[in-house]
């Protein structure tokens, strides 16, 4: 029988979790089953996922930021079909392909004028790896400065810039570097003044926890000090880029001029992986400095036509559908609605973020009875209250959210940027009702929290 992908999917849909339990990541399967996220999705469109029974789920996770224009966008699908119909030569390698040139041009046009050279790759972590190499080659230095709590990907170079011990643990000695805390002006100056750092790598808004400096002067000061002490400023826009924060680049909120900018995630159009590094021509040319070094940094699939097509189509969709403006507008509507909930629900400590990169942070409630319940849950592990909220948000309200990082009572909201008021209202109602249920103690919410505590203790014992 000839290969038929549709028959294959129809025949085997539903085996998902068993297959992964047998052949892929068992620990992940266990987590999904424990929290009741083990749904089988059959279809997806825009900001919605649909399970086998046709129930809709509002996706407030947005594929970790890879779905800014929503799922299965018709323009992207058509562009891919049109491309395939042409039987274009792909990955010739010893040529300069047209579409990669056009994409590089399009990215440069959307960037500040000094970011005028582009390297194309496949993913966020790969874009960060390239940025590390470009910075080392351009400065002749080895070390990197990064932020506590930072996340830049999980290959070993990017992992060396990870500001959380949990991700680093078990993987040995990594590239040399140091972390500084957001808003630590003295630490920043002390470190950069050593003149040892090739680059200072930062996320304008951190993906883990949606944190950014309290002082609007911190990032500009970092830029000033980098220039003074010869360190390159590397703004990781893998998650904050392409409109996520209500600007094309997150760094625009602080009017920065970074030297190197890794991009990825939503450049994929949600379909074909694509990454890019934008930098100054003189930095780029330090790496590709001679004819015999012309492929000293390179990757087989980096300029493939499918990825170039989805990236180009994504940029056009962003313009045609005013996606960045919508991110800013809907982000504000969601933020306003969540701040109203903050007045109402004593569990909410803070709502923060920019555009549609938002976080709801919880903290110990004031009333005695609820405080006791909170302490019971949180004694087993920080972040369990947030997990306790995420579960009914999903199971009862069919809204997919996620705890924003390890050991934090923060829920992150990063839906596709094409959402409207209907989705904003659904999210606010979901949070409102879920938090309202937390006032019943003892009650179903806290029973579920106790089950989470049991699962967490059992997992720790097994480890
Ligand atoms: C800021 C940032 N940089 C890099 C990465 C790594 O991207 P990828 O998962 O495509 O390797 C991520 C992924 O979450 C990210 O948020």
Short mmCIF file of C-alpha atoms and ligand atoms in Angstrom, two decimals:
data_model
loop_
_atom_site.label_atom_id
_atom_site.label_comp_id
_atom_site.label_asym_id
_atom_site.label_seq_id
_atom_site.Cartn_x
_atom_site.Cartn_y
_atom_site.Cartn_z
CA UNK A 1 0.00 0.00 0.00
CA UNK A 2 1.44 3.43 -0.87
CA UNK A 3 2.19 5.72 2.04
CA UNK A 4 -0.93 7.57 3.11
CA UNK A 5 -0.47 9.92 6.05
CA UNK A 6 -4.18 10.56 6.55
CA UNK A 7 -5.01 6.84 6.85
CA UNK A 8 -2.08 6.36 9.21
CA UNK A 9 -3.31 9.13 11.49
CA UNK A 10 -6.92 7.94 11.40
CA UNK A 11 -5.92 4.37 12.14
CA UNK A 12 -3.70 5.15 15.12
CA UNK A 13 -5.04 8.32 16.74
CA UNK A 14 -5.45 7.56 20.43
CA UNK A 15 -2.27 5.50 20.78
CA UNK A 16 -0.30 8.72 21.46
CA UNK A 17 0.47 8.32 25.15
CA UNK A 18 1.11 4.58 25.02
CA UNK A 19 3.59 5.05 22.17
CA UNK A 20 5.43 7.76 24.06
CA UNK A 21 5.41 5.72 27.24
CA UNK A 22 6.99 2.86 25.36
CA UNK A 23 9.42 4.64 23.03
CA UNK A 24 9.87 8.27 23.99
CA UNK A 25 9.86 10.27 27.27
CA UNK A 26 8.16 8.29 30.03
CA UNK A 27 8.63 10.93 32.70
CA UNK A 28 6.76 13.45 30.56
CA UNK A 29 3.92 11.00 29.93
CA UNK A 30 3.65 10.47 33.67
CA UNK A 31 3.40 14.20 34.34
CA UNK A 32 0.71 14.69 31.69
CA UNK A 33 -1.30 11.77 33.05
CA UNK A 34 -0.92 12.99 36.65
CA UNK A 35 -2.23 16.47 35.89
CA UNK A 36 -4.89 15.21 33.48
CA UNK A 37 -3.43 16.88 30.39
CA UNK A 38 -3.34 13.59 28.46
CA UNK A 39 -5.83 14.64 25.78
CA UNK A 40 -5.67 13.44 22.22
CA UNK A 41 -6.00 16.41 19.91
CA UNK A 42 -7.35 15.77 16.45
CA UNK A 43 -7.45 19.22 14.87
CA UNK A 44 -6.28 22.78 15.43
CA UNK A 45 -7.17 26.16 14.03
CA UNK A 46 -6.08 29.65 15.06
CA UNK A 47 -6.06 29.86 18.85
CA UNK A 48 -7.96 26.59 19.35
CA UNK A 49 -7.18 22.90 19.70
CA UNK A 50 -9.93 20.30 19.22
CA UNK A 51 -9.94 16.86 20.81
CA UNK A 52 -11.32 13.65 19.30
CA UNK A 53 -14.82 14.54 20.50
CA UNK A 54 -14.62 17.96 18.87
CA UNK A 55 -14.32 19.84 22.19
CA UNK A 56 -12.43 23.12 21.82
CA UNK A 57 -9.48 24.15 24.00
CA UNK A 58 -8.29 27.74 24.06
CA UNK A 59 -4.53 27.62 23.68
CA UNK A 60 -2.95 30.16 26.01
CA UNK A 61 0.45 28.55 25.70
CA UNK A 62 0.88 29.22 21.98
CA UNK A 63 3.41 26.40 21.47
CA UNK A 64 5.84 28.15 23.86
CA UNK A 65 5.61 31.22 21.64
CA UNK A 66 5.90 29.51 18.26
CA UNK A 67 2.32 30.21 17.20
CA UNK A 68 2.06 33.99 17.10
CA UNK A 69 -0.12 33.90 13.99
CA UNK A 70 -2.15 30.92 15.22
CA UNK A 71 -2.29 27.29 14.13
CA UNK A 72 -2.66 26.13 10.53
CA UNK A 73 -2.95 29.62 9.13
CA UNK A 74 -4.49 29.38 5.62
CA UNK A 75 -1.90 31.75 4.10
CA UNK A 76 0.98 29.60 5.37
CA UNK A 77 -0.69 26.39 4.19
CA UNK A 78 -1.26 27.84 0.74
CA UNK A 79 2.29 29.18 0.53
CA UNK A 80 3.67 25.71 1.34
CA UNK A 81 1.39 24.00 -1.18
CA UNK A 82 2.32 26.58 -3.85
CA UNK A 83 6.01 26.09 -3.15
CA UNK A 84 5.82 22.30 -3.33
CA UNK A 85 3.99 22.57 -6.66
CA UNK A 86 7.06 24.28 -8.15
CA UNK A 87 9.51 21.39 -7.51
CA UNK A 88 12.13 23.96 -6.57
CA UNK A 89 15.72 22.82 -6.01
CA UNK A 90 16.20 22.70 -2.24
CA UNK A 91 19.38 22.48 -0.15
CA UNK A 92 21.73 22.51 -3.12
CA UNK A 93 24.21 23.90 -0.56
CA UNK A 94 26.77 25.04 -3.13
CA UNK A 95 24.54 27.86 -4.36
CA UNK A 96 22.87 30.96 -2.98
CA UNK A 97 19.19 30.16 -2.79
CA UNK A 98 16.71 32.87 -3.70
CA UNK A 99 14.28 32.50 -0.82
CA UNK A 100 16.95 32.67 1.90
CA UNK A 101 18.20 35.91 0.35
CA UNK A 102 14.68 37.36 0.28
CA UNK A 103 14.06 36.34 3.91
CA UNK A 104 17.35 37.88 5.04
CA UNK A 105 16.38 41.10 3.23
CA UNK A 106 12.90 41.06 4.84
CA UNK A 107 14.34 40.61 8.35
CA UNK A 108 16.88 43.39 7.87
CA UNK A 109 14.12 45.72 6.64
CA UNK A 110 12.18 45.15 9.88
CA UNK A 111 15.21 45.73 12.11
CA UNK A 112 17.16 48.81 13.21
CA UNK A 113 19.61 49.80 10.43
CA UNK A 114 22.72 48.53 12.24
CA UNK A 115 21.38 44.93 12.21
CA UNK A 116 22.24 44.39 8.57
CA UNK A 117 23.56 40.82 8.27
CA UNK A 118 21.65 37.56 8.79
CA UNK A 119 22.54 33.93 9.52
CA UNK A 120 19.69 31.46 9.02
CA UNK A 121 19.28 28.31 11.08
CA UNK A 122 16.62 26.00 12.49
CA UNK A 123 15.80 26.70 16.13
CA UNK A 124 16.17 29.04 19.06
CA UNK A 125 18.95 27.22 20.80
CA UNK A 126 20.85 27.01 17.52
CA UNK A 127 20.47 30.76 17.01
CA UNK A 128 21.89 31.30 20.51
CA UNK A 129 24.79 28.90 19.81
CA UNK A 130 25.59 30.92 16.69
CA UNK A 131 25.41 34.17 18.67
CA UNK A 132 27.92 32.72 21.17
CA UNK A 133 30.34 31.84 18.38
CA UNK A 134 29.95 35.19 16.60
CA UNK A 135 30.59 37.06 19.88
CA UNK A 136 33.64 34.96 20.75
CA UNK A 137 35.11 35.37 17.29
CA UNK A 138 34.46 39.11 17.17
CA UNK A 139 35.85 39.90 20.64
CA UNK A 140 38.48 37.22 21.15
CA UNK A 141 36.98 36.68 24.62
CA UNK A 142 35.44 33.50 26.01
CA UNK A 143 33.15 34.31 28.90
CA UNK A 144 29.49 35.30 28.90
CA UNK A 145 27.40 37.25 31.36
CA UNK A 146 23.75 36.26 31.68
CA UNK A 147 20.83 36.77 34.08
CA UNK A 148 19.60 34.64 36.94
CA UNK A 149 16.45 32.86 35.85
CA UNK A 150 17.43 33.14 32.17
CA UNK A 151 16.50 30.54 29.56
CA UNK A 152 18.25 30.52 26.19
CA UNK A 153 17.82 26.93 25.03
CA UNK A 154 19.15 23.56 26.09
CA UNK A 155 22.13 22.68 23.91
CA UNK A 156 25.33 22.94 25.94
CA UNK A 157 26.36 26.45 24.84
CA UNK A 158 22.91 27.88 25.50
CA UNK A 159 22.70 25.84 28.69
CA UNK A 160 25.81 27.63 29.95
CA UNK A 161 23.67 30.81 29.91
CA UNK A 162 20.81 29.20 31.81
CA UNK A 163 20.11 30.92 35.08
CA UNK A 164 18.44 27.98 36.81
CA UNK A 165 20.40 25.16 38.46
CA UNK A 166 17.64 22.62 37.73
CA UNK A 167 18.32 22.73 33.97
CA UNK A 168 22.12 22.57 34.39
CA UNK A 169 22.23 19.77 36.91
CA UNK A 170 23.72 16.53 35.62
CA UNK A 171 25.34 17.96 32.50
CA UNK A 172 28.85 18.69 33.76
CA UNK A 173 31.09 21.68 33.21
CA UNK A 174 29.76 24.20 30.71
CA UNK A 175 31.23 27.27 28.96
CA UNK A 176 32.62 29.84 31.38
CA UNK A 177 30.29 32.60 32.52
CA UNK A 178 28.50 34.28 35.38
CA UNK A 179 24.96 35.27 36.25
CA UNK A 180 23.75 38.61 37.55
CA UNK A 181 20.41 39.42 39.13
CA UNK A 182 17.96 41.73 37.37
CA UNK A 183 18.26 45.30 38.71
CA UNK A 184 21.67 44.64 40.28
CA UNK A 185 23.35 47.74 38.78
CA UNK A 186 26.50 47.36 40.88
CA UNK A 187 26.93 43.68 40.01
CA UNK A 188 26.44 44.47 36.34
CA UNK A 189 29.14 47.13 36.36
CA UNK A 190 31.50 45.06 38.50
CA UNK A 191 31.31 42.11 36.12
CA UNK A 192 31.46 44.02 32.84
CA UNK A 193 34.33 46.18 34.10
CA UNK A 194 36.52 43.05 34.27
CA UNK A 195 36.68 43.29 30.47
CA UNK A 196 36.47 39.49 30.31
CA UNK A 197 33.06 39.05 28.73
CA UNK A 198 32.48 38.40 25.03
CA UNK A 199 28.76 39.03 25.44
CA UNK A 200 26.00 39.94 27.82
CA UNK A 201 23.06 37.74 26.83
CA UNK A 202 19.57 38.65 28.02
CA UNK A 203 15.90 38.14 27.27
CA UNK A 204 14.17 41.56 27.26
CA UNK A 205 11.38 39.74 29.15
CA UNK A 206 12.34 36.39 30.64
CA UNK A 207 10.34 33.40 29.44
CA UNK A 208 10.61 31.69 32.81
CA UNK A 209 8.34 33.65 35.13
CA UNK A 210 7.88 36.62 32.76
CA UNK A 211 10.33 38.73 34.77
CA UNK A 212 12.03 41.90 33.57
CA UNK A 213 13.88 44.64 35.45
CA UNK A 214 11.85 46.82 37.76
CA UNK A 215 13.95 49.75 36.65
CA UNK A 216 13.54 50.83 33.04
CA UNK A 217 17.13 52.04 33.27
CA UNK A 218 18.65 48.58 33.75
CA UNK A 219 18.76 47.35 30.14
CA UNK A 220 19.94 50.77 28.80
CA UNK A 221 22.64 50.81 31.49
CA UNK A 222 23.69 47.30 30.44
CA UNK A 223 24.02 48.55 26.87
CA UNK A 224 26.06 51.56 27.97
CA UNK A 225 28.42 49.40 30.06
CA UNK A 226 28.76 46.80 27.31
CA UNK A 227 29.89 49.53 24.91
CA UNK A 228 32.29 50.95 27.47
CA UNK A 229 33.96 47.63 28.26
CA UNK A 230 33.90 46.00 24.81
CA UNK A 231 31.21 43.38 25.50
CA UNK A 232 28.61 42.63 22.84
CA UNK A 233 24.98 43.08 23.81
CA UNK A 234 22.99 40.00 22.76
CA UNK A 235 19.19 40.36 22.96
CA UNK A 236 17.63 36.91 22.78
CA UNK A 237 14.36 37.59 20.95
CA UNK A 238 13.54 33.94 20.35
CA UNK A 239 10.40 34.28 22.46
CA UNK A 240 9.88 38.04 22.74
CA UNK A 241 10.36 38.67 19.01
CA UNK A 242 7.80 38.83 16.20
CA UNK A 243 5.20 40.87 18.02
CA UNK A 244 4.86 38.88 21.25
CA UNK A 245 5.28 41.92 23.49
CA UNK A 246 3.33 44.35 21.29
CA UNK A 247 6.45 45.43 19.35
CA UNK A 248 8.29 43.57 16.58
CA UNK A 249 11.24 43.17 18.98
CA UNK A 250 10.96 43.18 22.77
CA UNK A 251 14.06 45.40 23.04
CA UNK A 252 12.12 48.24 21.38
CA UNK A 253 10.38 48.89 24.73
CA UNK A 254 13.73 50.14 26.05
CA UNK A 255 14.95 51.69 22.75
CA UNK A 256 18.01 49.40 22.76
CA UNK A 257 20.47 48.77 19.95
CA UNK A 258 21.74 45.23 20.58
CA UNK A 259 24.73 43.92 18.61
CA UNK A 260 23.38 40.41 18.07
CA UNK A 261 19.76 39.20 18.01
CA UNK A 262 18.76 35.51 17.91
CA UNK A 263 15.22 34.90 16.57
CA UNK A 264 13.22 31.68 16.05
CA UNK A 265 9.93 30.21 17.31
CA UNK A 266 7.19 32.10 15.43
CA UNK A 267 9.39 32.63 12.39
CA UNK A 268 8.23 29.06 11.75
CA UNK A 269 4.66 30.17 11.02
CA UNK A 270 3.86 27.41 13.51
CA UNK A 271 4.72 24.80 10.89
CA UNK A 272 8.33 24.59 9.71
CA UNK A 273 11.18 25.29 12.20
CA UNK A 274 13.19 28.38 11.38
CA UNK A 275 15.77 30.44 13.25
CA UNK A 276 17.87 33.50 12.47
CA UNK A 277 20.67 35.60 13.91
CA UNK A 278 20.76 39.28 13.06
CA UNK A 279 23.93 41.23 13.69
CA UNK A 280 26.17 44.01 12.47
CA UNK A 281 28.02 43.32 9.22
CA UNK A 282 31.42 43.84 10.89
CA UNK A 283 30.63 41.24 13.58
CA UNK A 284 29.38 38.76 10.98
CA UNK A 285 32.48 39.21 8.85
CA UNK A 286 34.81 38.48 11.77
CA UNK A 287 33.52 34.89 11.69
CA UNK A 288 33.36 34.51 7.91
CA UNK A 289 36.64 36.37 7.56
CA UNK A 290 38.29 34.63 4.62
CA UNK A 291 37.34 32.40 1.70
CA UNK A 292 38.57 29.30 3.53
CA UNK A 293 36.35 30.22 6.49
CA UNK A 294 33.21 30.81 4.41
CA UNK A 295 31.37 27.85 5.95
CA UNK A 296 33.10 27.86 9.33
CA UNK A 297 29.66 28.17 10.86
CA UNK A 298 26.88 26.47 8.94
CA UNK A 299 23.95 24.07 9.18
CA UNK A 300 22.51 21.65 6.63
CA UNK A 301 18.85 22.65 6.85
CA UNK A 302 19.34 26.33 7.69
CA UNK A 303 18.14 27.88 4.45
CA UNK A 304 15.68 25.25 3.36
CA UNK A 305 12.90 26.49 1.10
CA UNK A 306 10.00 25.28 3.24
CA UNK A 307 11.26 27.22 6.28
CA UNK A 308 12.05 30.31 4.19
CA UNK A 309 8.54 30.20 2.72
CA UNK A 310 6.77 29.93 6.06
CA UNK A 311 8.92 32.70 7.54
CA UNK A 312 8.25 35.05 4.62
CA UNK A 313 4.53 34.27 4.67
CA UNK A 314 4.45 34.81 8.45
CA UNK A 315 5.98 38.28 8.12
CA UNK A 316 3.39 39.21 5.51
CA UNK A 317 0.51 37.84 7.62
CA UNK A 318 1.80 39.92 10.53
CA UNK A 319 1.49 43.05 8.39
CA UNK A 320 -1.77 42.19 6.66
CA UNK A 321 -3.57 41.20 9.86
CA UNK A 322 -1.98 43.90 12.06
CA UNK A 323 -0.80 41.19 14.41
CA UNK A 324 1.58 43.38 16.43
CA UNK A 325 -1.10 46.01 17.04
CA UNK A 326 -3.50 43.26 18.08
CA UNK A 327 -0.93 41.85 20.49
CA UNK A 328 -0.65 45.24 22.17
CA UNK A 329 -4.42 45.84 22.21
CA UNK A 330 -5.50 42.39 23.40
CA UNK A 331 -2.58 42.28 25.85
CA UNK A 332 -3.88 45.45 27.43
CA UNK A 333 -7.46 44.12 27.55
CA UNK A 334 -6.27 40.91 29.21
CA UNK A 335 -4.01 42.76 31.63
CA UNK A 336 -6.87 45.12 32.60
CA UNK A 337 -9.24 42.19 33.16
CA UNK A 338 -6.71 40.27 35.22
CA UNK A 339 -5.96 43.34 37.33
CA UNK A 340 -9.67 43.60 38.14
CA UNK A 341 -9.47 39.98 39.36
CA UNK A 342 -6.51 40.97 41.51
CA UNK A 343 -8.79 43.32 43.47
CA UNK A 344 -11.25 40.49 43.90
CA UNK A 345 -9.05 37.48 44.67
CA UNK A 346 -6.58 37.64 47.51
CA UNK A 347 -4.48 34.85 45.96
CA UNK A 348 -3.28 37.10 43.11
CA UNK A 349 -0.12 38.92 44.05
CA UNK A 350 0.78 40.50 40.72
CA UNK A 351 -0.15 40.61 37.06
CA UNK A 352 2.74 41.66 34.82
CA UNK A 353 4.04 41.53 31.28
CA UNK A 354 3.87 43.34 27.97
CA UNK A 355 1.71 42.67 24.94
CA UNK A 356 0.55 39.07 25.06
CA UNK A 357 3.39 37.83 27.24
CA UNK A 358 1.69 37.98 30.62
CA UNK A 359 2.03 36.36 34.02
CA UNK A 360 -0.29 35.96 36.97
CA UNK A 361 1.67 35.49 40.19
CA UNK A 362 0.05 34.07 43.32
CA UNK A 363 1.07 34.46 46.93
CA UNK A 364 -0.14 33.46 50.36
CA UNK A 365 -3.69 34.71 50.99
CA UNK A 366 -4.47 36.98 53.92
CA UNK A 367 -7.41 35.19 55.57
CA UNK A 368 -6.36 32.69 58.24
CA UNK A 369 -8.31 29.69 56.98
CA UNK A 370 -7.02 29.99 53.41
CA UNK A 371 -3.52 30.69 54.63
CA UNK A 372 -3.49 27.34 56.40
CA UNK A 373 -4.66 25.59 53.23
CA UNK A 374 -2.03 27.42 51.13
CA UNK A 375 0.74 26.44 53.56
CA UNK A 376 -0.30 22.81 53.47
CA UNK A 377 0.02 22.70 49.71
CA UNK A 378 3.11 24.83 49.36
CA UNK A 379 4.98 22.94 52.10
CA UNK A 380 5.27 20.05 49.64
CA UNK A 381 6.74 22.23 46.92
CA UNK A 382 6.67 25.85 45.83
CA UNK A 383 4.54 26.27 42.74
CA UNK A 384 1.95 23.65 43.62
CA UNK A 385 -0.76 26.27 44.12
CA UNK A 386 -0.20 27.54 40.57
CA UNK A 387 -0.33 23.96 39.34
CA UNK A 388 -3.57 23.53 41.27
CA UNK A 389 -5.03 26.44 39.27
CA UNK A 390 -3.70 25.27 35.90
CA UNK A 391 -5.48 21.91 36.18
CA UNK A 392 -9.12 23.12 36.46
CA UNK A 393 -8.37 25.91 34.00
CA UNK A 394 -7.72 23.07 31.59
CA UNK A 395 -10.14 20.37 32.66
CA UNK A 396 -13.13 22.52 33.53
CA UNK A 397 -12.69 25.60 31.36
CA UNK A 398 -10.66 24.03 28.55
CA UNK A 399 -7.98 26.71 28.64
CA UNK A 400 -4.42 25.50 28.18
CA UNK A 401 -1.97 27.35 30.44
CA UNK A 402 1.27 26.42 32.16
CA UNK A 403 3.17 27.13 35.35
CA UNK A 404 5.82 29.61 34.25
CA UNK A 405 8.86 27.75 35.60
CA UNK A 406 10.10 25.46 38.33
CA UNK A 407 9.21 26.32 41.90
CA UNK A 408 7.24 29.45 41.11
CA UNK A 409 3.62 30.33 41.74
CA UNK A 410 3.32 32.00 38.39
CA UNK A 411 1.05 31.12 35.48
CA UNK A 412 2.22 32.27 32.10
CA UNK A 413 -0.14 33.42 29.36
CA UNK A 414 1.23 33.45 25.81
CA UNK A 415 -1.67 32.80 23.43
CA UNK A 416 -1.43 33.29 19.67
CA UNK A 417 -1.42 37.02 18.94
CA UNK A 418 -4.54 36.77 16.79
CA UNK A 419 -6.95 36.35 19.71
CA UNK A 420 -9.90 38.71 20.10
CA UNK A 421 -12.11 39.96 22.93
CA UNK A 422 -13.99 36.62 23.01
CA UNK A 423 -10.83 34.74 23.97
CA UNK A 424 -9.80 37.45 26.46
CA UNK A 425 -13.22 37.19 28.16
CA UNK A 426 -12.99 33.40 28.28
CA UNK A 427 -9.58 33.53 29.95
CA UNK A 428 -10.68 36.08 32.52
CA UNK A 429 -13.84 34.12 33.32
CA UNK A 430 -11.76 30.92 33.62
CA UNK A 431 -9.38 32.49 36.14
CA UNK A 432 -12.23 34.14 38.01
CA UNK A 433 -14.24 30.94 38.46
CA UNK A 434 -11.20 28.79 39.23
CA UNK A 435 -10.02 31.19 41.93
CA UNK A 436 -13.57 31.51 43.30
CA UNK A 437 -13.52 27.72 43.81
CA UNK A 438 -10.41 28.08 45.99
CA UNK A 439 -12.43 29.79 48.73
CA UNK A 440 -14.21 26.52 49.50
CA UNK A 441 -11.94 24.87 52.02
CA UNK A 442 -12.24 21.97 52.47
CA UNK A 443 -13.39 21.58 48.89
CA UNK A 444 -12.68 19.99 45.52
CA UNK A 445 -9.82 22.37 44.63
CA UNK A 446 -7.87 21.70 47.79
CA UNK A 447 -8.56 17.95 47.56
CA UNK A 448 -6.99 18.05 44.14
CA UNK A 449 -4.10 20.07 45.62
CA UNK A 450 -3.61 17.34 48.21
CA UNK A 451 -3.46 14.76 45.44
CA UNK A 452 -0.79 16.84 43.74
CA UNK A 453 1.15 16.93 46.99
CA UNK A 454 0.94 13.14 47.24
CA UNK A 455 2.11 12.72 43.63
CA UNK A 456 4.96 15.16 44.21
CA UNK A 457 6.10 13.40 47.40
CA UNK A 458 5.88 9.98 45.73
CA UNK A 459 7.94 11.24 42.78
CA UNK A 460 10.61 12.61 45.11
CA UNK A 461 10.73 9.33 47.03
CA UNK A 462 11.11 7.36 43.79
CA UNK A 463 14.02 9.60 42.73
C1 LIG B 1 14.39 33.12 25.03
C2 LIG B 1 14.61 31.75 24.44
N1 LIG B 1 15.76 31.50 23.83
C3 LIG B 1 16.01 30.29 23.27
C4 LIG B 1 15.07 29.29 23.33
C5 LIG B 1 15.35 27.96 22.71
O1 LIG B 1 14.57 27.79 21.57
P1 LIG B 1 14.34 26.34 20.96
O2 LIG B 1 13.42 25.62 21.88
O3 LIG B 1 13.78 26.59 19.60
O4 LIG B 1 15.69 25.69 20.90
C6 LIG B 1 13.86 29.51 23.97
C7 LIG B 1 12.85 28.45 24.07
O5 LIG B 1 11.93 28.45 24.85
C8 LIG B 1 13.61 30.79 24.55
O6 LIG B 1 12.46 31.07 25.17
#
